[in-house]
Short mmCIF file of C-alpha atoms in Angstrom, two decimals:
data_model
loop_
_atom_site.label_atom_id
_atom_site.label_comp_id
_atom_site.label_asym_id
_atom_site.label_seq_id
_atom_site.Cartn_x
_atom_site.Cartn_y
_atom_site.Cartn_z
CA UNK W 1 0.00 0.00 0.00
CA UNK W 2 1.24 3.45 -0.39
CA UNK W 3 0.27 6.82 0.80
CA UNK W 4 -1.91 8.18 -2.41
CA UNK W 5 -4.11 4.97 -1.49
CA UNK W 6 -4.98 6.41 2.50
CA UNK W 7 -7.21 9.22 0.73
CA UNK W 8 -8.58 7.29 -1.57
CA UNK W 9 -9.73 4.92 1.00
CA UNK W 10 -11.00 7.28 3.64
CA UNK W 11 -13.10 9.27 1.01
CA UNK W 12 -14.51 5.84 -0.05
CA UNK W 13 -15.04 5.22 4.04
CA UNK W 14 -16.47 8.77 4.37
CA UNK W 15 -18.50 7.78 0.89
CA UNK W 16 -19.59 4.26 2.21
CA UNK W 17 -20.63 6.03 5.75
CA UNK W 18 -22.94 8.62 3.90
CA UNK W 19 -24.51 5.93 1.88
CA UNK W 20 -25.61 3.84 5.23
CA UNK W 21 -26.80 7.33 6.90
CA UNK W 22 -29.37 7.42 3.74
CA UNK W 23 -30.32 4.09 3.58
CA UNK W 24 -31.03 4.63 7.31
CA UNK W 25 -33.32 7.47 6.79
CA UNK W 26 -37.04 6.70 7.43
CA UNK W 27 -37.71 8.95 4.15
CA UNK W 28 -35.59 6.57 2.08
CA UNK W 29 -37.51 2.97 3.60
CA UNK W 30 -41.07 4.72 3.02
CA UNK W 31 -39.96 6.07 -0.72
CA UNK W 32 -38.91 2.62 -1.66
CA UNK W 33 -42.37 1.33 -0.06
CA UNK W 34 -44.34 3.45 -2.00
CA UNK W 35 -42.06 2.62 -5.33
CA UNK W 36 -42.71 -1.63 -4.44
CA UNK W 37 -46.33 -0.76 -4.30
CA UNK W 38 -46.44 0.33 -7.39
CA UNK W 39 -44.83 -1.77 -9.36
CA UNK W 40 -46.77 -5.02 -7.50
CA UNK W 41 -49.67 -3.20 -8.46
CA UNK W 42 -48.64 -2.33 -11.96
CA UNK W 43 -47.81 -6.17 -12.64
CA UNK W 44 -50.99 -6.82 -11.79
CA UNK W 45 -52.70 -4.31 -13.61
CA UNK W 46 -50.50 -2.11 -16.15
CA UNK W 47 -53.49 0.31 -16.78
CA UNK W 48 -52.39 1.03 -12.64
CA UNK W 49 -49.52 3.26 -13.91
CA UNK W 50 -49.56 3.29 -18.11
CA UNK W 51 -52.57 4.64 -18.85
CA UNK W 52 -53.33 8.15 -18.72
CA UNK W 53 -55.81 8.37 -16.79
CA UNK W 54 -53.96 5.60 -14.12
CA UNK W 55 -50.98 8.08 -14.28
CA UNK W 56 -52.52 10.98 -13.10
CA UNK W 57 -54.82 10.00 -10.38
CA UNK W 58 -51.34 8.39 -9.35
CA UNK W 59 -50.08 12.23 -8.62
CA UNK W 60 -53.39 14.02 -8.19
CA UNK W 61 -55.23 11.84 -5.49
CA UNK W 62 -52.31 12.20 -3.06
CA UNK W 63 -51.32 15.57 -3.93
CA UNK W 64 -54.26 17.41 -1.66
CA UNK W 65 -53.57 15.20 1.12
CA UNK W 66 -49.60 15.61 1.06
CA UNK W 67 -50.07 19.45 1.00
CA UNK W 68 -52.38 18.86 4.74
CA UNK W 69 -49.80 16.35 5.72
CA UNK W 70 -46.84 19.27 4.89
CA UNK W 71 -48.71 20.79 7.50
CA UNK W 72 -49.86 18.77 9.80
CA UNK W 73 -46.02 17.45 9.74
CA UNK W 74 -45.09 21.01 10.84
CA UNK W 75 -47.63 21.33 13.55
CA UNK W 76 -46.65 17.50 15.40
CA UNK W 77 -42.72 18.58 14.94
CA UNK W 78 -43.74 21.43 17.51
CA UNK W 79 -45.41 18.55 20.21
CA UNK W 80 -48.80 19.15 19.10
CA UNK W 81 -51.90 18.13 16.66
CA UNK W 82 -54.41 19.37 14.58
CA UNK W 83 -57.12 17.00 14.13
CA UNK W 84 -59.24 19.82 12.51
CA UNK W 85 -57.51 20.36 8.85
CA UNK W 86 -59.96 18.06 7.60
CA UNK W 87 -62.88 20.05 8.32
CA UNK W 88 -61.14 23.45 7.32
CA UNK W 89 -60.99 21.69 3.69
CA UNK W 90 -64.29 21.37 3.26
CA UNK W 91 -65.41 24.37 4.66
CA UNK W 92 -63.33 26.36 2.81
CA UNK W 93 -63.73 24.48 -0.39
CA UNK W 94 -67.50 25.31 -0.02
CA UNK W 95 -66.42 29.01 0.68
CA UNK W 96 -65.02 29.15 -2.65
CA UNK W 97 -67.63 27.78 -4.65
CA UNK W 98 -69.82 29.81 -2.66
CA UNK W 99 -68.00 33.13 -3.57
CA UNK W 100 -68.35 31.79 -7.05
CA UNK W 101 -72.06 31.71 -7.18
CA UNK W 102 -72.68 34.84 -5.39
CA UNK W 103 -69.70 37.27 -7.15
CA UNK W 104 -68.88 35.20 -10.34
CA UNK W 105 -67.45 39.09 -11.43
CA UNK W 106 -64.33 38.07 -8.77
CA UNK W 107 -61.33 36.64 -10.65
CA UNK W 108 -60.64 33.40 -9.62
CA UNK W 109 -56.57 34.09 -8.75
CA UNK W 110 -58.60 36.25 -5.81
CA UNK W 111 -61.28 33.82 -4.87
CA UNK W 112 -58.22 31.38 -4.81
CA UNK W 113 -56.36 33.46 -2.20
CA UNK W 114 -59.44 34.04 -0.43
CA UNK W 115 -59.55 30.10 0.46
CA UNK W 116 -56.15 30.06 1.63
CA UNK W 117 -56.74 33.29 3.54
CA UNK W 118 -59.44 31.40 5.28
CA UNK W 119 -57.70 28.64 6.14
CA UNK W 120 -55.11 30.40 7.45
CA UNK W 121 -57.75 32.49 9.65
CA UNK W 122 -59.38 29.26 11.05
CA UNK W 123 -55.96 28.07 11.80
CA UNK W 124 -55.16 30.79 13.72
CA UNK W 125 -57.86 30.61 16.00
CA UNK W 126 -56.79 27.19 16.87
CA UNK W 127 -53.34 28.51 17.44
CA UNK W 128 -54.55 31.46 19.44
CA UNK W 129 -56.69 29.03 21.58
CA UNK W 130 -53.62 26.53 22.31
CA UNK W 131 -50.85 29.59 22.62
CA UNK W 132 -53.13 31.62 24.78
CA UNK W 133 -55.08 29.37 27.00
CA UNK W 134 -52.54 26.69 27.36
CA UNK W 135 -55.01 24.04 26.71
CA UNK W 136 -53.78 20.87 24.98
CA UNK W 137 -54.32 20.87 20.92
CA UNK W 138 -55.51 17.45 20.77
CA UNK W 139 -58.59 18.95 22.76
CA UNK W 140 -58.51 22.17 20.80
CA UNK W 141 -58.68 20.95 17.76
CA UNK W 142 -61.09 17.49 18.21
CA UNK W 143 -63.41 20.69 19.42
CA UNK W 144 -63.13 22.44 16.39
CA UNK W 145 -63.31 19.52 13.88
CA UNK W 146 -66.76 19.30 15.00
CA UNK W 147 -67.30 23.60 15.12
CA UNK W 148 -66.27 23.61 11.72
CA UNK W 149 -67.86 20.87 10.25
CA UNK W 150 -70.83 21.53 12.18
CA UNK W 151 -71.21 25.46 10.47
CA UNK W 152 -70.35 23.27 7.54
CA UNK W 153 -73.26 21.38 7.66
CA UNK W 154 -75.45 24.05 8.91
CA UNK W 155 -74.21 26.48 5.76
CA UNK W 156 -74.53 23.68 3.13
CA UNK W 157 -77.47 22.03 3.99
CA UNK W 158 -78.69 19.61 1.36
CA UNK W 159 -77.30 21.71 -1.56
CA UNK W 160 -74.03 21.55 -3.29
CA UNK W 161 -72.18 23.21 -5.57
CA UNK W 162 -71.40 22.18 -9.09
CA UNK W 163 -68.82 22.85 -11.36
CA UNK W 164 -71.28 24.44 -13.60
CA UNK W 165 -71.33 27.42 -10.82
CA UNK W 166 -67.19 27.75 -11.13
CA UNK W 167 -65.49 29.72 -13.65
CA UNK W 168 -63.77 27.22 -16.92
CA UNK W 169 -60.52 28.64 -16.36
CA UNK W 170 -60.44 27.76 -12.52
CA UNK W 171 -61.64 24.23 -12.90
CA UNK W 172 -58.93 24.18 -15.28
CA UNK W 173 -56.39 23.69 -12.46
CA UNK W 174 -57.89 20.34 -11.76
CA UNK W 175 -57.45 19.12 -15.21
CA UNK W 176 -54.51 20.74 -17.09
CA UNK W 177 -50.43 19.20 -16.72
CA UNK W 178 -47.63 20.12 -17.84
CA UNK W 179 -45.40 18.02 -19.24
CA UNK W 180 -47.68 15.66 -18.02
CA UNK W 181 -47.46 16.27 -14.40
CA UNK W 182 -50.69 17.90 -13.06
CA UNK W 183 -50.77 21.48 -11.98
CA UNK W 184 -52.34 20.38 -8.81
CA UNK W 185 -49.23 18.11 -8.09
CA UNK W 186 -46.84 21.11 -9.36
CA UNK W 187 -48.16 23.31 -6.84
CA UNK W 188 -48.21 20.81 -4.23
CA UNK W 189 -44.21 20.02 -4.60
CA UNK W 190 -43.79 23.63 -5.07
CA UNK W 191 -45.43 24.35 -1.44
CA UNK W 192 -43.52 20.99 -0.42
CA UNK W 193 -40.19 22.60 -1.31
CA UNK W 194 -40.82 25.39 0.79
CA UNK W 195 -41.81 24.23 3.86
CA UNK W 196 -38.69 21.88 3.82
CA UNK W 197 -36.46 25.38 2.63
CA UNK W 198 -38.06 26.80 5.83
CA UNK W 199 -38.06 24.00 8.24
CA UNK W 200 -34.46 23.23 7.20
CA UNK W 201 -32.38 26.35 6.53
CA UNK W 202 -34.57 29.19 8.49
CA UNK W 203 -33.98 30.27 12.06
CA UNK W 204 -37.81 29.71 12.25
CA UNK W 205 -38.09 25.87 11.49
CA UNK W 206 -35.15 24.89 13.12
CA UNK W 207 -37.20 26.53 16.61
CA UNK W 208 -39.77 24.17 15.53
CA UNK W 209 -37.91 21.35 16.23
CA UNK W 210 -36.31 22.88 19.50
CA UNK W 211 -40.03 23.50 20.59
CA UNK W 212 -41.30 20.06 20.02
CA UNK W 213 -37.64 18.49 21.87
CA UNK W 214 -38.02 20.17 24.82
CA UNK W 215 -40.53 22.97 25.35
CA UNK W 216 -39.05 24.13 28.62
CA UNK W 217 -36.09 24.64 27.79
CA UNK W 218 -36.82 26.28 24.30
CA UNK W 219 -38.73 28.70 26.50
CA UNK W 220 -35.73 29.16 29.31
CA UNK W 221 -33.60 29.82 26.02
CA UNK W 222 -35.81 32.80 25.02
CA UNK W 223 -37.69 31.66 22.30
CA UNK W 224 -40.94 32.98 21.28
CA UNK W 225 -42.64 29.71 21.39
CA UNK W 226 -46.07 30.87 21.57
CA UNK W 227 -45.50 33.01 18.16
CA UNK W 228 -44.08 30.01 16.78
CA UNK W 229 -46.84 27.56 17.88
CA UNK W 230 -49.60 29.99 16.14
CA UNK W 231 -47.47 30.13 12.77
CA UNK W 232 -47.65 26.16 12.46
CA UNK W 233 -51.18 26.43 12.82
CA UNK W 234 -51.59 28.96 11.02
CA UNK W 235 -49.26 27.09 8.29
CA UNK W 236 -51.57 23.93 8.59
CA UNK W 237 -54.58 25.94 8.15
CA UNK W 238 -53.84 27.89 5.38
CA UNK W 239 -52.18 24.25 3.53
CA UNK W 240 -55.63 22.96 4.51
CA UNK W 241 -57.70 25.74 2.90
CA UNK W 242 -55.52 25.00 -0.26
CA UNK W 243 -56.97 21.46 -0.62
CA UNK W 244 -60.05 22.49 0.22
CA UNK W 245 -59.95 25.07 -3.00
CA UNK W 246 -57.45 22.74 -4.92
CA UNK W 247 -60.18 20.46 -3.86
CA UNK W 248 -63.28 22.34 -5.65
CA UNK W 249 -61.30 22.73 -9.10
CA UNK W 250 -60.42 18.85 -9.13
CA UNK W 251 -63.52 17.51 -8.74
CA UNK W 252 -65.95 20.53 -9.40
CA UNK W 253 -68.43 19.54 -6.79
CA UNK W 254 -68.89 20.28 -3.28
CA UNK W 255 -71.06 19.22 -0.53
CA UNK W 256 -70.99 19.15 2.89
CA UNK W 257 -68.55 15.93 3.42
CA UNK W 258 -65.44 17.43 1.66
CA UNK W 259 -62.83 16.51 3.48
CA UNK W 260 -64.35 13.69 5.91
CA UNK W 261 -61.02 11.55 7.17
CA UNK W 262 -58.42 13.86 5.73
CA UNK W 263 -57.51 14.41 9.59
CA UNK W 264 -56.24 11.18 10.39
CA UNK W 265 -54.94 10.27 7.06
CA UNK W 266 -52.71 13.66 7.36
CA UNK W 267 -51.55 12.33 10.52
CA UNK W 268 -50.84 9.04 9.33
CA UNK W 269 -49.28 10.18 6.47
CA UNK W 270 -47.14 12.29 8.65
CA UNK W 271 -46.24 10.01 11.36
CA UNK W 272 -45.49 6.72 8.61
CA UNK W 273 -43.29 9.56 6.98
CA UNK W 274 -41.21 9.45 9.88
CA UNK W 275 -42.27 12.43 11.93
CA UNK W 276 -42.00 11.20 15.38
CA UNK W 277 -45.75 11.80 17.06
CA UNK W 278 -43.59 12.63 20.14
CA UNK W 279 -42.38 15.65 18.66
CA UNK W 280 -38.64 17.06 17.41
CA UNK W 281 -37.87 15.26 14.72
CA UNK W 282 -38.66 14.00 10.93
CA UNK W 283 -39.22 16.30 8.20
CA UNK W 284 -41.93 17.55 6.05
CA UNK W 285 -40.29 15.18 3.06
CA UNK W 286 -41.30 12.16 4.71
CA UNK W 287 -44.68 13.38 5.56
CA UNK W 288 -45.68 13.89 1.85
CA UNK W 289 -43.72 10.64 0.75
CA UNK W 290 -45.85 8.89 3.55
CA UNK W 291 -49.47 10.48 2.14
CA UNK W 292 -48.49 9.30 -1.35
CA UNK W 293 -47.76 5.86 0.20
CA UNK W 294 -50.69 6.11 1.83
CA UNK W 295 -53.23 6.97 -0.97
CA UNK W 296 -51.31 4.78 -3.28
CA UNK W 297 -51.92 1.94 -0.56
CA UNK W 298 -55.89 3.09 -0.53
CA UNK W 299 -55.44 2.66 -4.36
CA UNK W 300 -53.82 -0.41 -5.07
CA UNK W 301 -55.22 -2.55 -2.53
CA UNK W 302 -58.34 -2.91 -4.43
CA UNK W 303 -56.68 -3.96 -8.10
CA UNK W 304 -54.83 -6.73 -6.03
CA UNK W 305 -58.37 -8.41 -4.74
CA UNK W 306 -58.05 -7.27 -0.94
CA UNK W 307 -61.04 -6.76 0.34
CA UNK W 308 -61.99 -3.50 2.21
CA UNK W 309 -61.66 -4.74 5.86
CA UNK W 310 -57.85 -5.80 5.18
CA UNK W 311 -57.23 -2.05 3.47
CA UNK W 312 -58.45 -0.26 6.68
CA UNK W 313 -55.93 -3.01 8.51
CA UNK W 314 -53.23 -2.81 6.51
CA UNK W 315 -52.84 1.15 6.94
CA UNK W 316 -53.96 0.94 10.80
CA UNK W 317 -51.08 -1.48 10.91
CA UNK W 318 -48.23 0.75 9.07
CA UNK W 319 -49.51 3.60 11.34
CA UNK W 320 -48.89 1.33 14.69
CA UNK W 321 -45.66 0.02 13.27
CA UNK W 322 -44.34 3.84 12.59
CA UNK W 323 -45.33 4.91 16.20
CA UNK W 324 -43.47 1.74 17.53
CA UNK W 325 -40.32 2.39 15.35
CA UNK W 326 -40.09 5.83 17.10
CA UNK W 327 -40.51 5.23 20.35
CA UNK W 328 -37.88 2.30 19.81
CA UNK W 329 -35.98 4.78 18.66
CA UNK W 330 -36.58 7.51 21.38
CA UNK W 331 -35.29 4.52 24.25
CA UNK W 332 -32.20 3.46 22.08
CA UNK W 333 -31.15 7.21 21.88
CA UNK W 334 -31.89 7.96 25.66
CA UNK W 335 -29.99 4.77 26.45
CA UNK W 336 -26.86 6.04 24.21
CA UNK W 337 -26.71 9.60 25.51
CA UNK W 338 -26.92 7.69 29.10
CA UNK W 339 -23.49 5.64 28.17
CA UNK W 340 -21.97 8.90 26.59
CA UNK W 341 -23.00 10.58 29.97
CA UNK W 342 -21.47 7.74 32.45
CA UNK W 343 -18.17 7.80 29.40
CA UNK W 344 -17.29 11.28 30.18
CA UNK W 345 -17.81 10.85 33.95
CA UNK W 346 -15.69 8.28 34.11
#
C-alpha cells in the first residue's frame, strides 16, 4: 500500500458512511415502499400506472392530502396536533364555490387566495386558543373539527355546488399538466419545497424542532414559542384551505362531506413519513412521501383483490408500526446519551 491509497480509501469510508446514513433514513424505507407498491400493483394491472388516466390520479389523489400532511407534519414537529384540517378543507372548499355563485365578477386568482386566507384564519384561531389558553391541541382541535364541520353542515345544507357554478378557467387547475405532471401536483411540490427550505435552513423551522424536543427549555432559552406555535397552525390551516380550494377545481363539486377523514390520514401520512408523534424530529419530506404511500396503498389494494376490511388493517397497521419504530428509537437514543453521559464521567 502506499500513501496516495490512504485518501482514496478514507473518502470511499467517508462515501460508504454517507450511503448507510441514507439508507437509514425513514424517508428513504417509506420512498422505496411506495415505489414496491407500485410496481406489485402495476404487474398486476398495467393500466395502474400506463394509462393516462392511471398516471394521473397516481399524482393528483395524493397531492391534496400531502399538502395537509406538509402541514400537519409542521404542527406535530412542535409537540402538538391538529385534528381539525380536515374540516377546514371542506369548509373552505365550499367558501369558494360559494364566492363563485354569489360574485362570479371576482377573478378566480382572488377567490383562490381568499380560500387560503381562510384557512389560514381558522388556523389561527386554533393557534390562538392553544398559545393563549394553554389548553392541549388534541382537545382544541377534536373541538373544532366538530365547530367547523358543524357550520359546515349548517351552511350547506342539502345543496351543493357544481362545477357548472365555477369559472372554466379555474376548474382548469384540476385538469390541465404540464409536461404531463398535473398542476395540482406542481403546486403541491412547489409548497412541499418550501416548507422543507423553511423547516431546514430558516432560524424559524429549526425553533420548531427545538419546541417540540423540549418545550421548557426552548422557553428558558428565550424563544418565542407561543408566536411560533400559532405560525404552524396557522401554516396547517392555510395548507388545509388550499386542498379544500385545490379540492373544488379537481372535482368541481362540493357538498358538505369534503374533506371527511383527511384528519387522520394527514396524521398518518405524517407520522409513517417518519415524523416522530412525540415531537422534534422527521421532516416535512417524509410526511408527503408517507401520504403518497398512503393513498397509493388506498389505491392499489383494491386492483390486487383485498377486500376492504384488510385495506383499513393494513394502513392501521403501518400507522402502529411507525409509532413503535419511534418510540424504539426515542429509548435506544436515551440509552446512548446515558453511556456517553457515564463515558465522560468516568
Amino acid at each position: 500500500m502506499t500513501l496516495t491509497d490512504a485518501p482514496d480509501r478514507a473518502a470511499t469510508s467517508s462515501l460508504g458512511a454517507r450511503a448507510l446514513a441514507l439508507v437509514k433514513q425513514r424517508e428513504v424505507g417509506v420512498l422505496a415502499a411506495f415505489i414496491l407498491v407500485v410496481a406489485v400493483t402495476t404487474a398486476k394491472n398495467p393500466n395502474f400506472l400506463f394509462s393516462n388516466d392511471g398516471f394521473r390520479d397516481l399524482l393528483v389523489t395524493p397531492s391534496l392530502l400531502m399538502l395537509i400532511a406538509v402541514g400537519q407534519a409542521m404542527v406535530i414537529i412542535t409537540r402538538n396536533v391538529d385534528l381539525s384540517v380536515g374540516s377546514v378543507m371542506g369548509l373552505t372548499a365550499y367558501l369558494v364555490g360559494t364566492v363563485f355563485v354569489d360574485m362570479p365578477w371576482l377573478p378566480w386568482p382572488l377567490v383562490f387566495l381568499i380560500g387560503l386566507a381562510f384557512g389560514g384564519l381558522l388556523g389561527l384561531i386554533n393557534g390562538a386558543i392553544v398559545a393563549f389558553a394553554k389548553v392541549p391541541s388534541l382537545v382544541v382541535t377534536l373541538g373544532t373539527l366538530y365547530a367547523f364541520r358543524g357550520i359546515n353542515v349548517m351552511w350547506t345544507g342539502s345543496d351543493r355546488i357544481n362545477a357548472s357554478d365555477m369559472p372554466r378557467d379555474f376548474l382548469d387547475l384540476g385538469t390541465s399538466a404540464i409536461w404531463r405532471i398535473p398542476i395540482i401536483t406542481i403546486i403541491a411540490l412547489v409548497v412541499l419545497a418550501a416548507a422543507g427550505w423553511y423547516m431546514t435552513t430558516q432560524r424559524g423551522g429549526r425553533e420548531f424542532y427545538a419546541m417540540g424536543s423540549d418545550p421548557d427549555a426552548a422557553t428558558l432559552y428565550g424563544l418565542n414559542v407561543r408566536r411560533r406555535l400559532i405560525t404552524a397552525f396557522v401554516v396547517s390551516g392555510a395548507l388545509a384551505g388550499l386542498a379544500g380550494v385545490l379540492y373544488a377545481a379537481r372535482y368541481g363539486t362540493v357538498n358538505s362531506q369534503v374533506g371527511s377523514g383527511y384528519e387522520l390520514q394527514a396524521v398518518g401520512a405524517a407520522v409513517i413519513g417518519g415524523v416522530a408523534i412525540f415531537g422534534g424530529s422527521g421532516t416535512v419530506f417524509g410526511a408527503a412521501i408517507g401520504a403518497f404511500l398512503l393513498m397509493t396503498i388506498n389505491r392499489s389494494l383494491p386492483v390486487l383483490g383485498v377486500q376492504d376490511f384488510w385495506q383499513q388493517a393494513v394502513v392501521g397497521a403501518l400507522i402502529i408500526g411507525a409509532i413503535v419504530l419511534d418510540s424504539l428509537a426515542a429509548r435506544r437514543q436515551e440509552r446512548t446519551l446515558a453511556k456517553e453521559r457515564e463515558r465522560s464521567h468516568g
